[in-house]
Tab-separated table of C-alpha atoms in Angstrom:
chain	number	residue	atom	x	y	z
A	270	MET	CA	0.001	0.000	-0.001
A	271	ALA	CA	1.493	3.248	-1.127
A	272	SER	CA	2.206	5.936	1.484
A	273	HIS	CA	0.280	9.228	1.195
A	274	ARG	CA	2.736	11.168	3.483
A	275	LYS	CA	4.176	14.410	1.983
A	276	PRO	CA	7.968	14.183	1.697
A	277	ARG	CA	9.862	16.368	4.216
A	278	THR	CA	11.826	19.390	3.017
A	279	PRO	CA	15.450	19.036	4.095
A	280	MET	CA	16.436	21.610	6.815
A	281	ARG	CA	19.570	23.711	6.265
A	282	VAL	CA	21.815	23.758	9.305
A	283	THR	CA	23.120	27.302	9.832
A	284	SER	CA	24.152	27.198	13.506
A	285	PRO	CA	27.908	27.021	12.934
A	286	ALA	CA	27.841	30.129	10.763
A	287	VAL	CA	25.810	32.046	13.318
A	288	GLY	CA	28.176	30.929	16.075
A	289	PHE	CA	31.236	32.067	14.142
A	290	THR	CA	29.685	35.464	13.423
A	291	THR	CA	28.804	35.925	17.105
A	292	VAL	CA	32.306	35.062	18.237
A	293	ALA	CA	33.794	37.392	15.637
A	294	LEU	CA	31.574	40.267	16.720
A	295	ALA	CA	32.371	39.621	20.379
A	296	SER	CA	36.087	39.617	19.601
A	297	VAL	CA	35.828	42.880	17.696
A	298	THR	CA	33.835	44.431	20.553
A	299	LEU	CA	36.374	43.215	23.138
A	300	LEU	CA	39.290	44.538	21.148
A	301	SER	CA	37.525	47.867	20.650
A	302	THR	CA	36.797	48.112	24.378
A	303	GLN	CA	40.399	47.283	25.292
A	304	SER	CA	41.706	49.821	22.811
A	305	ALA	CA	39.398	52.483	24.215
A	306	THR	CA	40.183	51.777	27.873
A	307	ALA	CA	43.937	51.128	27.607
A	308	ALA	CA	45.889	54.037	29.128
A	309	PRO	CA	48.139	55.733	26.607
A	310	SER	CA	51.821	55.448	27.436
A	311	ALA	CA	53.190	58.617	29.022
A	312	PRO	CA	55.429	60.563	26.664
A	313	LYS	CA	59.070	60.615	27.607
A	314	PRO	CA	60.014	63.945	29.220
A	315	SER	CA	62.225	66.269	27.222
A	316	ILE	CA	65.773	67.038	28.324
A	317	GLU	CA	64.656	70.506	29.406
A	318	GLU	CA	61.929	68.973	31.571
A	319	VAL	CA	64.378	66.486	33.077
A	320	ARG	CA	66.828	69.276	33.867
A	321	LYS	CA	64.114	71.378	35.503
A	322	LYS	CA	62.885	68.410	37.521
A	323	VAL	CA	66.400	67.510	38.678
A	324	ASP	CA	67.120	71.144	39.607
A	325	ASP	CA	63.872	71.261	41.575
A	326	LEU	CA	64.745	68.048	43.386
A	327	TYR	CA	68.179	69.363	44.312
A	328	ARG	CA	66.604	72.591	45.574
A	329	GLN	CA	64.070	70.629	47.611
A	330	ALA	CA	66.903	68.494	48.982
A	331	GLY	CA	68.731	71.716	49.902
A	332	SER	CA	65.683	72.954	51.791
A	333	ALA	CA	65.327	69.602	53.542
A	334	THR	CA	69.028	69.807	54.422
A	335	GLN	CA	68.382	73.085	56.231
A	336	GLU	CA	65.526	71.378	58.096
A	337	TYR	CA	67.959	68.619	59.011
A	338	ASN	CA	70.581	71.123	60.182
A	339	ARG	CA	68.032	72.931	62.337
A	340	ALA	CA	66.728	69.683	63.836
A	341	LYS	CA	70.272	68.492	64.505
A	342	ASP	CA	71.150	71.708	66.343
A	343	SER	CA	67.886	71.560	68.280
A	344	THR	CA	68.497	67.929	69.223
A	345	ALA	CA	71.999	68.687	70.494
A	346	GLU	CA	70.772	71.645	72.567
A	347	GLN	CA	67.847	69.670	73.932
A	348	GLN	CA	70.113	66.755	74.847
A	349	ASP	CA	72.394	69.084	76.830
A	350	LYS	CA	69.363	70.530	78.604
A	351	VAL	CA	68.001	67.089	79.445
A	352	ASP	CA	71.386	65.953	80.787
A	353	ALA	CA	71.611	69.051	83.010
A	354	LEU	CA	68.050	68.607	84.295
A	355	LEU	CA	68.586	64.933	85.048
A	356	GLU	CA	71.716	65.836	87.008
A	357	GLU	CA	69.795	68.488	88.964
A	358	ALA	CA	66.955	66.026	89.580
A	359	ALA	CA	69.448	63.510	90.961
A	360	GLN	CA	70.912	66.158	93.277
A	361	ARG	CA	67.427	67.108	94.458
A	362	ALA	CA	66.622	63.465	95.101
A	363	GLU	CA	69.735	63.185	97.269
A	364	LYS	CA	68.661	66.241	99.281
A	365	VAL	CA	65.227	64.679	99.752
A	366	ASN	CA	66.932	61.549	101.057
A	367	GLU	CA	69.041	63.630	103.468
A	368	ALA	CA	65.917	65.365	104.755
A	369	ARG	CA	64.167	62.011	105.082
A	370	ARG	CA	67.087	60.627	107.120
A	371	ALA	CA	66.949	63.656	109.417
A	372	LEU	CA	63.231	63.085	110.003
A	373	GLY	CA	63.945	59.434	110.699
A	374	ASN	CA	66.480	60.386	113.376
A	375	TYR	CA	63.955	62.656	115.100
A	376	ALA	CA	61.293	59.965	114.922
A	377	ALA	CA	63.657	57.427	116.457
A	378	ALA	CA	64.617	59.843	119.225
A	379	GLN	CA	60.969	60.521	119.989
A	380	TYR	CA	60.273	56.790	120.115
A	381	ARG	CA	63.104	56.276	122.604
A	382	THR	CA	61.836	59.005	124.933
A	383	GLY	CA	58.306	57.690	124.627
A	384	GLY	CA	56.899	61.119	123.867
A	385	LEU	CA	55.992	61.801	127.588
A	386	ALA	CA	53.824	64.793	128.431
A	387	SER	CA	55.609	67.799	130.023
A	388	SER	CA	53.766	67.390	133.356
A	389	MET	CA	54.879	63.746	133.603
A	390	THR	CA	58.432	64.725	132.749
A	391	PHE	CA	58.347	67.331	135.581
A	392	PHE	CA	57.290	64.758	138.180
A	393	LEU	CA	59.833	62.197	137.012
A	394	ALA	CA	62.721	64.661	137.000
A	395	ASP	CA	65.336	64.365	139.812
A	396	ASP	CA	65.111	68.051	140.564
A	397	PRO	CA	63.275	71.085	139.131
A	398	GLN	CA	66.407	72.466	137.453
A	399	SER	CA	66.932	69.203	135.638
A	400	TYR	CA	63.332	69.411	134.384
A	401	PHE	CA	63.737	72.955	133.095
A	402	ASP	CA	67.028	72.049	131.365
A	403	GLN	CA	65.412	69.053	129.712
A	404	ASP	CA	62.356	71.115	128.788
A	405	GLN	CA	64.527	73.700	126.988
A	406	LEU	CA	66.367	70.923	125.193
A	407	MET	CA	63.078	69.397	124.017
A	408	LYS	CA	61.847	72.753	122.795
A	409	ARG	CA	65.018	73.192	120.788
A	410	ARG	CA	64.608	69.675	119.415
A	411	SER	CA	61.016	70.459	118.555
A	412	GLY	CA	62.102	73.542	116.595
A	413	GLN	CA	64.767	71.546	114.796
A	414	GLN	CA	62.262	68.822	114.025
A	415	GLU	CA	59.811	71.338	112.548
A	416	LYS	CA	62.609	72.759	110.417
A	417	ALA	CA	63.524	69.241	109.291
A	418	VAL	CA	59.921	68.611	108.258
A	419	SER	CA	59.830	71.955	106.420
A	420	ASP	CA	63.148	71.188	104.676
A	421	PHE	CA	61.870	67.778	103.644
A	422	ARG	CA	58.723	69.237	102.120
A	423	THR	CA	60.713	71.945	100.325
A	424	GLN	CA	63.201	69.468	98.884
A	425	GLN	CA	60.416	67.075	97.935
A	426	LEU	CA	58.560	69.826	96.038
A	427	ALA	CA	61.760	70.997	94.303
A	428	ALA	CA	62.564	67.428	93.273
A	429	ALA	CA	59.070	66.966	91.831
A	430	GLU	CA	59.397	70.191	89.840
A	431	LYS	CA	62.752	69.079	88.424
A	432	ARG	CA	61.321	65.712	87.481
A	433	THR	CA	58.429	67.413	85.672
A	434	GLU	CA	60.808	69.775	83.870
A	435	ALA	CA	63.063	66.876	82.881
A	436	THR	CA	60.061	64.919	81.561
A	437	LYS	CA	58.949	67.841	79.377
A	438	SER	CA	62.508	68.259	78.139
A	439	LEU	CA	62.689	64.581	77.251
A	440	GLU	CA	59.445	64.916	75.267
A	441	ALA	CA	60.913	67.897	73.374
A	442	LEU	CA	64.078	65.877	72.737
A	443	THR	CA	62.016	63.008	71.322
A	444	GLU	CA	60.207	65.459	69.024
A	445	SER	CA	63.514	66.945	67.830
A	446	GLN	CA	64.879	63.476	67.143
A	447	GLU	CA	61.781	62.620	65.101
A	448	ASP	CA	62.185	65.859	63.094
A	449	LEU	CA	65.803	64.895	62.510
A	450	ARG	CA	64.850	61.457	61.182
A	451	THR	CA	62.085	62.886	58.976
A	452	SER	CA	64.246	65.584	57.385
A	453	LYS	CA	67.074	63.116	56.832
A	454	GLN	CA	64.716	60.749	55.024
A	455	THR	CA	63.358	63.614	52.912
A	456	VAL	CA	66.854	64.574	51.779
A	457	GLN	CA	67.674	60.982	50.892
A	458	ASP	CA	64.397	60.527	48.989
A	459	LYS	CA	64.849	63.702	46.901
A	460	LEU	CA	68.435	62.829	46.004
A	461	ALA	CA	67.473	59.254	45.130
A	462	GLU	CA	64.722	60.524	42.814
A	463	ALA	CA	67.165	62.885	41.093
A	464	ARG	CA	69.690	60.065	40.607
A	465	THR	CA	66.992	57.810	39.166
A	466	LEU	CA	65.964	60.445	36.625
A	467	LEU	CA	69.558	60.988	35.523
A	468	SER	CA	70.277	57.257	35.321
A	469	LYS	CA	67.518	56.784	32.731
A	470	LEU	CA	69.124	59.189	30.249
A	471	THR	CA	70.945	57.861	27.226
A	472	ALA	CA	74.489	58.960	26.433
A	473	GLU	CA	73.149	61.371	23.835
A	474	GLU	CA	70.639	62.826	26.283
A	475	LYS	CA	73.333	63.256	28.924
A	476	ALA	CA	75.444	65.140	26.385
A	477	ARG	CA	72.517	67.441	25.608
A	478	LEU	CA	71.935	67.972	29.331
A	479	ALA	CA	75.597	68.918	29.776
A	480	GLU	CA	75.284	71.366	26.895
A	481	LEU	CA	72.262	73.013	28.546
A	482	GLU	CA	74.259	73.287	31.752
A	483	ARG	CA	77.162	74.975	29.944
A	484	LYS	CA	74.737	77.402	28.337
A	485	LYS	CA	73.230	78.248	31.727
A	486	GLU	CA	76.705	78.829	33.194
A	487	ALA	CA	77.702	81.047	30.266
A	488	GLU	CA	74.584	83.212	30.668
A	489	ALA	CA	75.178	83.526	34.407
A	490	LYS	CA	78.830	84.472	33.822
A	491	LYS	CA	77.804	87.161	31.316
A	492	LYS	CA	75.514	88.718	33.950
A	493	ALA	CA	78.351	88.575	36.491
A	494	GLU	CA	80.654	90.424	34.094
A	495	LYS	CA	78.003	93.084	33.617
A	496	LEU	CA	77.706	93.542	37.403
A	497	ALA	CA	81.495	93.735	37.690
A	498	ALA	CA	81.618	96.492	35.061
A	499	GLU	CA	78.853	98.432	36.796
A	500	GLN	CA	80.549	98.132	40.177
A	501	ALA	CA	83.893	99.230	38.715
A	502	ALA	CA	82.241	102.239	37.048
A	503	ALA	CA	80.479	103.196	40.287
A	504	ALA	CA	83.741	102.876	42.236
A	505	LYS	CA	85.591	105.042	39.717
A	506	ALA	CA	82.873	107.680	39.759
A	507	GLU	CA	82.961	107.805	43.559
A	508	ALA	CA	86.766	108.010	43.579
A	509	ASP	CA	86.707	110.820	40.981
A	510	LYS	CA	84.150	112.710	43.034
A	511	ALA	CA	86.244	112.299	46.182
A	512	ALA	CA	89.303	113.578	44.308
A	513	ALA	CA	87.370	116.580	42.970
A	514	ASP	CA	86.041	117.399	46.452
A	515	ALA	CA	89.532	117.151	47.909
A	516	ALA	CA	90.956	119.425	45.189
A	517	ALA	CA	88.195	121.987	45.707
A	518	ALA	CA	88.910	122.002	49.421
A	519	GLY	CA	92.605	122.470	48.770
A	520	SER	CA	93.447	119.239	50.495
A	521	ASP	CA	96.645	117.381	49.683
A	522	ALA	CA	95.226	114.144	51.023
A	523	ALA	CA	94.931	111.438	48.407
A	524	PRO	CA	91.422	110.153	48.008
A	525	GLY	CA	90.941	106.652	49.301
A	526	THR	CA	89.220	103.858	47.551
A	527	SER	CA	85.473	103.861	47.905
A	528	ALA	CA	84.109	101.878	50.794
A	529	GLY	CA	81.573	100.385	48.403
A	530	SER	CA	84.211	99.097	46.006
A	531	THR	CA	84.692	95.379	45.579
A	532	THR	CA	88.435	95.905	46.120
A	533	SER	CA	88.117	97.348	49.639
A	534	ALA	CA	86.345	94.673	51.626
A	535	SER	CA	86.183	94.792	55.386
A	536	THR	CA	88.924	92.917	57.186
A	537	LYS	CA	86.466	90.340	58.483
A	538	GLY	CA	84.870	89.887	55.078
A	539	ALA	CA	88.299	89.402	53.519
A	540	GLN	CA	89.169	86.790	56.148
A	541	ALA	CA	85.897	84.928	55.555
A	542	LEU	CA	86.444	84.943	51.792
A	543	ALA	CA	90.055	83.773	52.134
A	544	PHE	CA	88.889	80.798	54.178
A	545	ALA	CA	86.132	79.941	51.708
A	546	GLU	CA	88.596	80.066	48.792
A	547	SER	CA	90.966	77.751	50.664
A	548	GLN	CA	88.183	75.132	50.768
A	549	ILE	CA	87.693	75.052	46.982
A	550	GLY	CA	87.783	71.476	45.716
A	551	LYS	CA	86.313	69.888	48.851
A	552	PRO	CA	83.131	67.853	48.303
A	553	TYR	CA	79.609	68.945	49.091
A	554	VAL	CA	78.037	66.656	51.700
A	555	TRP	CA	74.636	67.556	53.096
A	556	GLY	CA	74.732	68.240	56.834
A	557	ALA	CA	78.540	68.662	56.838
A	558	THR	CA	80.353	71.558	58.536
A	559	GLY	CA	83.953	70.733	57.641
A	560	PRO	CA	86.817	70.397	57.614
A	561	ALA	CA	86.759	67.626	54.993
A	562	SER	CA	83.394	68.503	53.420
A	563	TYR	CA	80.602	71.070	53.639
A	564	ASP	CA	77.046	71.859	52.767
A	565	CYS	CA	76.298	75.447	51.722
A	566	SER	CA	75.538	76.943	55.149
A	567	GLY	CA	78.226	74.804	56.778
A	568	LEU	CA	80.807	76.498	54.544
A	569	THR	CA	79.576	80.040	55.234
A	570	GLN	CA	79.407	79.348	58.968
A	571	ALA	CA	82.985	78.021	58.992
A	572	ALA	CA	84.234	80.925	56.835
A	573	TRP	CA	82.852	83.619	59.123
A	574	ARG	CA	83.942	81.733	62.227
A	575	GLU	CA	87.478	82.116	60.870
A	576	ALA	CA	86.824	85.882	60.879
A	577	GLY	CA	85.684	85.770	64.522
A	578	VAL	CA	81.936	85.891	63.857
A	579	ASP	CA	79.641	83.074	65.009
A	580	LEU	CA	76.832	82.517	62.536
A	581	PRO	CA	73.828	80.272	63.177
A	582	ARG	CA	73.713	76.919	61.411
A	583	THR	CA	70.942	77.316	58.827
A	584	THR	CA	70.451	79.639	55.859
A	585	TRP	CA	67.100	80.667	57.367
A	586	ASP	CA	68.866	82.031	60.448
A	587	GLN	CA	72.010	83.323	58.730
A	588	VAL	CA	69.924	85.602	56.500
A	589	ASN	CA	68.813	87.506	59.623
A	590	VAL	CA	72.352	88.213	60.864
A	591	GLY	CA	74.064	91.457	59.898
A	592	THR	CA	73.079	94.252	57.530
A	593	ARG	CA	71.050	93.806	54.364
A	594	VAL	CA	72.996	94.718	51.226
A	595	ALA	CA	71.816	95.436	47.678
A	596	THR	CA	73.349	93.295	44.936
A	597	ALA	CA	75.019	96.351	43.398
A	598	ASP	CA	76.735	97.116	46.738
A	599	LEU	CA	78.114	93.660	47.463
A	600	GLN	CA	81.602	93.388	48.952
A	601	PRO	CA	83.867	90.338	49.296
A	602	GLY	CA	82.756	88.196	52.211
A	603	ASP	CA	79.086	89.189	52.038
A	604	LEU	CA	76.589	86.333	52.097
A	605	ILE	CA	74.237	85.869	49.140
A	606	PHE	CA	71.054	83.812	49.568
A	607	PHE	CA	69.094	82.087	46.817
A	608	TYR	CA	65.574	80.904	45.978
A	609	ASP	CA	62.332	82.029	47.556
A	610	ASP	CA	62.709	79.439	50.294
A	611	ILE	CA	66.246	80.708	51.134
A	612	SER	CA	67.644	77.198	50.789
A	613	HIS	CA	71.121	78.100	49.488
A	614	VAL	CA	73.916	80.542	50.360
A	615	GLY	CA	77.368	81.496	49.068
A	616	VAL	CA	80.244	83.854	49.961
A	617	TYR	CA	80.649	86.814	47.596
A	618	LYS	CA	84.073	86.965	45.964
A	619	GLY	CA	83.784	90.091	43.847
A	620	ASP	CA	83.089	90.832	40.167
A	621	GLY	CA	79.743	89.042	40.326
A	622	MET	CA	81.288	85.762	41.476
A	623	MET	CA	80.936	83.730	44.670
A	624	VAL	CA	82.438	80.716	46.436
A	625	HIS	CA	79.887	78.107	47.484
A	626	ALA	CA	79.211	74.433	48.140
A	627	PRO	CA	76.713	73.756	45.319
A	628	LYS	CA	74.971	70.379	45.654
A	629	PRO	CA	75.550	66.629	46.074
A	630	GLY	CA	78.077	65.287	43.604
A	631	ALA	CA	79.764	68.704	43.245
A	632	TYR	CA	82.677	70.404	44.994
A	633	VAL	CA	83.222	73.797	46.612
A	634	ARG	CA	83.853	76.131	43.682
A	635	GLU	CA	83.645	79.634	42.266
A	636	GLU	CA	80.512	80.469	40.305
A	637	SER	CA	78.452	83.392	39.072
A	638	ILE	CA	75.954	84.685	41.610
A	639	TYR	CA	73.412	84.647	38.781
A	640	TYR	CA	73.541	80.875	38.409
A	641	MET	CA	70.507	80.734	40.758
A	642	PRO	CA	67.721	83.237	41.489
A	643	ILE	CA	68.943	85.659	44.167
A	644	TYR	CA	66.826	86.135	47.293
A	645	GLY	CA	68.969	88.762	49.012
A	646	SER	CA	72.321	89.476	50.668
A	647	VAL	CA	73.663	90.362	54.118
A	648	ARG	CA	76.935	91.604	55.559
A	649	PRO	CA	77.740	89.847	58.888
A	650	GLY	CA	80.001	91.271	61.542
């Protein structure tokens, strides 16, 4: 019997194609998303940017060095104060012990006598005179005992005050020591960052950086020469005026060199400069005060000490010592301070030049005062 079923139409299988298309679209979408969200690589800084960054790091390290110097001085002073207070506290404690022993002697004596009432002592006495003698003795003892009690209380209070003062001093010492550690770490971090930046430069980049440095030095030297010419002209004009005034007055006295001239520095300034020049070639080491190495304020402090003037340790304190001087009126030995944060200092040599301890990796040297932005100048002494 023949079948009356309608033959089936063959079905076309399209699943694999759809699956491939889906995967392809998903891959494209994923790649597009990754491309959109991937952070672009940071462009390599230019040599000028590297130089500026390194200079900033050295300046920041210089400022942190002054913080370190201040904290170191403060720690030393605080340690001396603590030592003195602890010694005084020990002496006070000994006096308290002496007063306590005296009270103990009186207490023992009173125990031995039994602390009898005066009426009982009178009746037990061998004769009236003996009673009155003993009564006077007891009164004197009583006065001495009261004084011993008063002395004990006084010494006890003084000892407590010294202990409190010593405790506060120890807390201040701990704070100074923490400041010292913090500033030291800051200096080390800034210098390490600067070294890392420089270490990443290629040989060609280092050569370009050196060329930029030479250009900066040349520009600073040109400004120094201009200042030298202006100072020489001003000195000559002042000398000519002095000569004309002397001639008009009929004086035979030869006019002296102007006090503002770079060639007539004060004796102390000349001594300070001579010392600074004798240190040329010694390495810069942050926190150092000589004689083998110096930081900037360590050199200026040592130079003026040679001239008999004691300067404070940091640039921030040195700038407040002496008389303020305009750049045009600088004389040898004057101190010149740099940057808005007053983190660097040098000794003026004359003709727009100075002697200074520049930065880590460098040596004490002569340089134009225009190598860095000038903050101001002072004349110690």
